[in-house]
Amino acid sequence: MDAVIRDIIPTGRWEDFATYWSCSRYGSQDLVGKKVSRNNMYKQNNFSMFWTAEALFECFRLTKEERYLGCGQRTLDELLMTQASWQPPYMYVNVLGGFGVLNADGEWNDSRESLFAELILQYGKLLNSREYMERGFAALKASFVMMYCPENPQTKVQWEKVYPFFGERDYGFTMENYGHGGRTSPEGEGMGEFTIYDWGNGAAAEAYNRILDKLGKID
């Protein structure tokens, strides 16, 4: 953990497999471990921020060393810079509280928010931070936004523009994110084309149950 605190956090080197070899291959040939000269930043994936903030939270819980908590909060705050704190007019589903993925990719409302929510709430409870609690609950709610169901009327309209044959039997269909291709439109562009139980509806439901078990009823 000390190596991460010393070498990764100060420079923002938030790299992992998906940073280069998943949906956004930019930099996979020549940028691994190197900064982009134009902005003096590494290509970043917020999953690395999450794993680091989570590990530091556990380090503090086990050792009670304040340096772990301080570094964990600093990393969490960087992670929260990738959370949507507004509703852009060019987004046609609710994105407030949802998370992006990379600083070089297009997704909004990615299913990873279902994992992030619990950690944000854990920090909020430990630090008695109202902002963290609000952000954590917003992330949890955003986990369900891409679901096709009557409870998401705005999303439902978008899904039916893409797939007019959708009906009651399709309730629960959940794309992993929104705007994956970097484009959205009022006609449904950006809605996606598949559903994955453990990276969509199942992940959201599991997150709700996990948080309910640990924190009690959520209003």
PDB file of N, CA and C in Angstrom, residues 156-215:
ATOM      1  N   LYS A 156     -37.591   4.679 -20.317  1.00  0.00           N
ATOM      2  CA  LYS A 156     -38.532   3.800 -21.019  1.00  0.00           C
ATOM      3  C   LYS A 156     -38.853   4.347 -22.409  1.00  0.00           C
ATOM      4  N   VAL A 157     -39.054   5.651 -22.490  1.00  0.00           N
ATOM      5  CA  VAL A 157     -39.334   6.285 -23.783  1.00  0.00           C
ATOM      6  C   VAL A 157     -38.168   6.087 -24.743  1.00  0.00           C
ATOM      7  N   GLN A 158     -36.951   6.257 -24.238  1.00  0.00           N
ATOM      8  CA  GLN A 158     -35.776   6.085 -25.090  1.00  0.00           C
ATOM      9  C   GLN A 158     -35.635   4.646 -25.577  1.00  0.00           C
ATOM     10  N   TRP A 159     -35.853   3.692 -24.671  1.00  0.00           N
ATOM     11  CA  TRP A 159     -35.758   2.289 -25.080  1.00  0.00           C
ATOM     12  C   TRP A 159     -36.782   1.957 -26.165  1.00  0.00           C
ATOM     13  N   GLU A 160     -37.978   2.481 -26.026  1.00  0.00           N
ATOM     14  CA  GLU A 160     -39.035   2.146 -26.989  1.00  0.00           C
ATOM     15  C   GLU A 160     -38.825   2.820 -28.335  1.00  0.00           C
ATOM     16  N   LYS A 161     -38.030   3.898 -28.356  1.00  0.00           N
ATOM     17  CA  LYS A 161     -37.668   4.492 -29.642  1.00  0.00           C
ATOM     18  C   LYS A 161     -36.671   3.603 -30.384  1.00  0.00           C
ATOM     19  N   VAL A 162     -35.811   2.944 -29.627  1.00  0.00           N
ATOM     20  CA  VAL A 162     -34.823   2.050 -30.237  1.00  0.00           C
ATOM     21  C   VAL A 162     -35.438   0.699 -30.571  1.00  0.00           C
ATOM     22  N   TYR A 163     -36.236   0.177 -29.627  1.00  0.00           N
ATOM     23  CA  TYR A 163     -36.852  -1.144 -29.787  1.00  0.00           C
ATOM     24  C   TYR A 163     -38.357  -1.022 -29.570  1.00  0.00           C
ATOM     25  N   PRO A 164     -39.108  -0.658 -30.605  1.00  0.00           N
ATOM     26  CA  PRO A 164     -40.561  -0.452 -30.471  1.00  0.00           C
ATOM     27  C   PRO A 164     -41.315  -1.690 -29.997  1.00  0.00           C
ATOM     28  N   PHE A 165     -40.714  -2.849 -30.129  1.00  0.00           N
ATOM     29  CA  PHE A 165     -41.383  -4.091 -29.720  1.00  0.00           C
ATOM     30  C   PHE A 165     -41.263  -4.360 -28.220  1.00  0.00           C
ATOM     31  N   PHE A 166     -40.497  -3.534 -27.498  1.00  0.00           N
ATOM     32  CA  PHE A 166     -40.368  -3.731 -26.051  1.00  0.00           C
ATOM     33  C   PHE A 166     -41.732  -3.615 -25.378  1.00  0.00           C
ATOM     34  N   GLY A 167     -41.957  -4.441 -24.374  1.00  0.00           N
ATOM     35  CA  GLY A 167     -43.200  -4.415 -23.622  1.00  0.00           C
ATOM     36  C   GLY A 167     -42.990  -4.919 -22.208  1.00  0.00           C
ATOM     37  N   GLU A 168     -44.072  -5.241 -21.550  1.00  0.00           N
ATOM     38  CA  GLU A 168     -44.023  -5.620 -20.139  1.00  0.00           C
ATOM     39  C   GLU A 168     -43.087  -6.798 -19.877  1.00  0.00           C
ATOM     40  N   ARG A 169     -43.023  -7.732 -20.806  1.00  0.00           N
ATOM     41  CA  ARG A 169     -42.176  -8.906 -20.615  1.00  0.00           C
ATOM     42  C   ARG A 169     -40.687  -8.559 -20.641  1.00  0.00           C
ATOM     43  N   ASP A 170     -40.361  -7.350 -21.097  1.00  0.00           N
ATOM     44  CA  ASP A 170     -38.964  -6.923 -21.162  1.00  0.00           C
ATOM     45  C   ASP A 170     -38.551  -6.064 -19.973  1.00  0.00           C
ATOM     46  N   TYR A 171     -39.469  -5.822 -19.036  1.00  0.00           N
ATOM     47  CA  TYR A 171     -39.122  -5.021 -17.863  1.00  0.00           C
ATOM     48  C   TYR A 171     -37.918  -5.639 -17.144  1.00  0.00           C
ATOM     49  N   GLY A 172     -36.976  -4.784 -16.796  1.00  0.00           N
ATOM     50  CA  GLY A 172     -35.755  -5.236 -16.140  1.00  0.00           C
ATOM     51  C   GLY A 172     -34.544  -5.217 -17.054  1.00  0.00           C
ATOM     52  N   PHE A 173     -34.771  -5.149 -18.370  1.00  0.00           N
ATOM     53  CA  PHE A 173     -33.666  -5.064 -19.327  1.00  0.00           C
ATOM     54  C   PHE A 173     -32.822  -3.841 -18.982  1.00  0.00           C
ATOM     55  N   THR A 174     -31.527  -4.031 -18.799  1.00  0.00           N
ATOM     56  CA  THR A 174     -30.665  -2.943 -18.334  1.00  0.00           C
ATOM     57  C   THR A 174     -29.344  -2.950 -19.077  1.00  0.00           C
ATOM     58  N   MET A 175     -29.089  -1.915 -19.843  1.00  0.00           N
ATOM     59  CA  MET A 175     -27.788  -1.752 -20.493  1.00  0.00           C
ATOM     60  C   MET A 175     -26.758  -1.342 -19.448  1.00  0.00           C
ATOM     61  N   GLU A 176     -25.491  -1.717 -19.655  1.00  0.00           N
ATOM     62  CA  GLU A 176     -24.449  -1.454 -18.665  1.00  0.00           C
ATOM     63  C   GLU A 176     -24.109   0.028 -18.529  1.00  0.00           C
ATOM     64  N   ASN A 177     -24.411   0.845 -19.535  1.00  0.00           N
ATOM     65  CA  ASN A 177     -24.113   2.273 -19.457  1.00  0.00           C
ATOM     66  C   ASN A 177     -24.878   3.013 -20.553  1.00  0.00           C
ATOM     67  N   TYR A 178     -24.635   4.314 -20.630  1.00  0.00           N
ATOM     68  CA  TYR A 178     -25.328   5.158 -21.609  1.00  0.00           C
ATOM     69  C   TYR A 178     -24.285   5.908 -22.432  1.00  0.00           C
ATOM     70  N   GLY A 179     -24.556   6.058 -23.720  1.00  0.00           N
ATOM     71  CA  GLY A 179     -23.661   6.819 -24.587  1.00  0.00           C
ATOM     72  C   GLY A 179     -22.319   6.147 -24.819  1.00  0.00           C
ATOM     73  N   HIS A 180     -22.316   4.826 -24.843  1.00  0.00           N
ATOM     74  CA  HIS A 180     -21.062   4.077 -24.941  1.00  0.00           C
ATOM     75  C   HIS A 180     -20.261   4.454 -26.179  1.00  0.00           C
ATOM     76  N   GLY A 181     -20.935   4.783 -27.252  1.00  0.00           N
ATOM     77  CA  GLY A 181     -20.243   5.135 -28.488  1.00  0.00           C
ATOM     78  C   GLY A 181     -19.849   6.595 -28.586  1.00  0.00           C
ATOM     79  N   GLY A 182     -20.121   7.367 -27.536  1.00  0.00           N
ATOM     80  CA  GLY A 182     -19.750   8.777 -27.543  1.00  0.00           C
ATOM     81  C   GLY A 182     -20.792   9.697 -28.142  1.00  0.00           C
ATOM     82  N   ARG A 183     -21.983   9.167 -28.456  1.00  0.00           N
ATOM     83  CA  ARG A 183     -23.042   9.980 -29.050  1.00  0.00           C
ATOM     84  C   ARG A 183     -24.379   9.649 -28.398  1.00  0.00           C
ATOM     85  N   THR A 184     -25.233  10.654 -28.276  1.00  0.00           N
ATOM     86  CA  THR A 184     -26.608  10.471 -27.802  1.00  0.00           C
ATOM     87  C   THR A 184     -27.535  11.284 -28.695  1.00  0.00           C
ATOM     88  N   SER A 185     -28.821  10.984 -28.641  1.00  0.00           N
ATOM     89  CA  SER A 185     -29.795  11.767 -29.405  1.00  0.00           C
ATOM     90  C   SER A 185     -31.176  11.569 -28.801  1.00  0.00           C
ATOM     91  N   PRO A 186     -32.117  12.491 -29.083  1.00  0.00           N
ATOM     92  CA  PRO A 186     -33.493  12.320 -28.593  1.00  0.00           C
ATOM     93  C   PRO A 186     -34.170  11.096 -29.183  1.00  0.00           C
ATOM     94  N   GLU A 187     -33.612  10.554 -30.265  1.00  0.00           N
ATOM     95  CA  GLU A 187     -34.215   9.396 -30.941  1.00  0.00           C
ATOM     96  C   GLU A 187     -33.727   8.062 -30.386  1.00  0.00           C
ATOM     97  N   GLY A 188     -32.918   8.108 -29.327  1.00  0.00           N
ATOM     98  CA  GLY A 188     -32.504   6.870 -28.679  1.00  0.00           C
ATOM     99  C   GLY A 188     -31.066   6.457 -28.905  1.00  0.00           C
ATOM    100  N   GLU A 189     -30.313   7.238 -29.664  1.00  0.00           N
ATOM    101  CA  GLU A 189     -28.907   6.880 -29.852  1.00  0.00           C
ATOM    102  C   GLU A 189     -28.188   6.903 -28.506  1.00  0.00           C
ATOM    103  N   GLY A 190     -27.363   5.907 -28.273  1.00  0.00           N
ATOM    104  CA  GLY A 190     -26.628   5.817 -27.016  1.00  0.00           C
ATOM    105  C   GLY A 190     -27.227   4.870 -26.000  1.00  0.00           C
ATOM    106  N   MET A 191     -28.402   4.286 -26.316  1.00  0.00           N
ATOM    107  CA  MET A 191     -29.065   3.410 -25.350  1.00  0.00           C
ATOM    108  C   MET A 191     -28.423   2.032 -25.260  1.00  0.00           C
ATOM    109  N   GLY A 192     -27.774   1.587 -26.308  1.00  0.00           N
ATOM    110  CA  GLY A 192     -27.119   0.285 -26.258  1.00  0.00           C
ATOM    111  C   GLY A 192     -27.989  -0.831 -26.789  1.00  0.00           C
ATOM    112  N   GLU A 193     -27.489  -2.065 -26.630  1.00  0.00           N
ATOM    113  CA  GLU A 193     -28.150  -3.173 -27.311  1.00  0.00           C
ATOM    114  C   GLU A 193     -28.137  -4.485 -26.544  1.00  0.00           C
ATOM    115  N   PHE A 194     -27.672  -4.500 -25.307  1.00  0.00           N
ATOM    116  CA  PHE A 194     -27.636  -5.769 -24.575  1.00  0.00           C
ATOM    117  C   PHE A 194     -27.859  -5.531 -23.087  1.00  0.00           C
ATOM    118  N   THR A 195     -28.088  -6.605 -22.366  1.00  0.00           N
ATOM    119  CA  THR A 195     -28.235  -6.548 -20.912  1.00  0.00           C
ATOM    120  C   THR A 195     -27.380  -7.645 -20.299  1.00  0.00           C
ATOM    121  N   ILE A 196     -26.692  -7.323 -19.214  1.00  0.00           N
ATOM    122  CA  ILE A 196     -25.837  -8.280 -18.510  1.00  0.00           C
ATOM    123  C   ILE A 196     -26.269  -8.301 -17.049  1.00  0.00           C
ATOM    124  N   TYR A 197     -26.660  -9.453 -16.560  1.00  0.00           N
ATOM    125  CA  TYR A 197     -27.202  -9.511 -15.197  1.00  0.00           C
ATOM    126  C   TYR A 197     -26.202  -9.013 -14.158  1.00  0.00           C
ATOM    127  N   ASP A 198     -24.944  -9.459 -14.241  1.00  0.00           N
ATOM    128  CA  ASP A 198     -23.989  -9.080 -13.199  1.00  0.00           C
ATOM    129  C   ASP A 198     -23.271  -7.766 -13.494  1.00  0.00           C
ATOM    130  N   TRP A 199     -23.679  -7.070 -14.541  1.00  0.00           N
ATOM    131  CA  TRP A 199     -23.139  -5.727 -14.816  1.00  0.00           C
ATOM    132  C   TRP A 199     -24.276  -4.862 -15.351  1.00  0.00           C
ATOM    133  N   GLY A 200     -25.334  -4.810 -14.552  1.00  0.00           N
ATOM    134  CA  GLY A 200     -26.540  -4.085 -14.921  1.00  0.00           C
ATOM    135  C   GLY A 200     -27.592  -4.262 -13.851  1.00  0.00           C
ATOM    136  N   ASN A 201     -28.707  -4.923 -14.200  1.00  0.00           N
ATOM    137  CA  ASN A 201     -29.817  -5.049 -13.251  1.00  0.00           C
ATOM    138  C   ASN A 201     -29.440  -5.850 -12.006  1.00  0.00           C
ATOM    139  N   GLY A 202     -28.698  -6.948 -12.182  1.00  0.00           N
ATOM    140  CA  GLY A 202     -28.295  -7.751 -11.030  1.00  0.00           C
ATOM    141  C   GLY A 202     -27.326  -7.019 -10.131  1.00  0.00           C
ATOM    142  N   ALA A 203     -26.381  -6.298 -10.726  1.00  0.00           N
ATOM    143  CA  ALA A 203     -25.409  -5.541  -9.943  1.00  0.00           C
ATOM    144  C   ALA A 203     -26.096  -4.449  -9.128  1.00  0.00           C
ATOM    145  N   ALA A 204     -27.076  -3.778  -9.732  1.00  0.00           N
ATOM    146  CA  ALA A 204     -27.809  -2.727  -9.022  1.00  0.00           C
ATOM    147  C   ALA A 204     -28.610  -3.307  -7.858  1.00  0.00           C
ATOM    148  N   ALA A 205     -29.319  -4.410  -8.114  1.00  0.00           N
ATOM    149  CA  ALA A 205     -30.125  -5.030  -7.062  1.00  0.00           C
ATOM    150  C   ALA A 205     -29.250  -5.540  -5.927  1.00  0.00           C
ATOM    151  N   GLU A 206     -28.122  -6.139  -6.279  1.00  0.00           N
ATOM    152  CA  GLU A 206     -27.206  -6.648  -5.253  1.00  0.00           C
ATOM    153  C   GLU A 206     -26.639  -5.510  -4.418  1.00  0.00           C
ATOM    154  N   ALA A 207     -26.322  -4.387  -5.065  1.00  0.00           N
ATOM    155  CA  ALA A 207     -25.797  -3.233  -4.336  1.00  0.00           C
ATOM    156  C   ALA A 207     -26.826  -2.702  -3.346  1.00  0.00           C
ATOM    157  N   TYR A 208     -28.073  -2.613  -3.790  1.00  0.00           N
ATOM    158  CA  TYR A 208     -29.133  -2.144  -2.889  1.00  0.00           C
ATOM    159  C   TYR A 208     -29.253  -3.065  -1.680  1.00  0.00           C
ATOM    160  N   ASN A 209     -29.279  -4.370  -1.915  1.00  0.00           N
ATOM    161  CA  ASN A 209     -29.412  -5.319  -0.805  1.00  0.00           C
ATOM    162  C   ASN A 209     -28.213  -5.271   0.129  1.00  0.00           C
ATOM    163  N   ARG A 210     -27.026  -5.147  -0.438  1.00  0.00           N
ATOM    164  CA  ARG A 210     -25.814  -5.085   0.377  1.00  0.00           C
ATOM    165  C   ARG A 210     -25.812  -3.838   1.259  1.00  0.00           C
ATOM    166  N   ILE A 211     -26.180  -2.703   0.672  1.00  0.00           N
ATOM    167  CA  ILE A 211     -26.213  -1.457   1.436  1.00  0.00           C
ATOM    168  C   ILE A 211     -27.333  -1.488   2.465  1.00  0.00           C
ATOM    169  N   LEU A 212     -28.464  -2.064   2.101  1.00  0.00           N
ATOM    170  CA  LEU A 212     -29.576  -2.198   3.047  1.00  0.00           C
ATOM    171  C   LEU A 212     -29.153  -3.023   4.257  1.00  0.00           C
ATOM    172  N   ASP A 213     -28.429  -4.101   4.031  1.00  0.00           N
ATOM    173  CA  ASP A 213     -27.955  -4.945   5.130  1.00  0.00           C
ATOM    174  C   ASP A 213     -27.019  -4.189   6.058  1.00  0.00           C
ATOM    175  N   LYS A 214     -26.175  -3.326   5.494  1.00  0.00           N
ATOM    176  CA  LYS A 214     -25.141  -2.664   6.285  1.00  0.00           C
ATOM    177  C   LYS A 214     -25.585  -1.334   6.878  1.00  0.00           C
ATOM    178  N   LEU A 215     -26.458  -0.618   6.169  1.00  0.00           N
ATOM    179  CA  LEU A 215     -26.814   0.737   6.591  1.00  0.00           C
ATOM    180  C   LEU A 215     -28.273   0.899   6.984  1.00  0.00           C
TER     181      LEU A 215
END
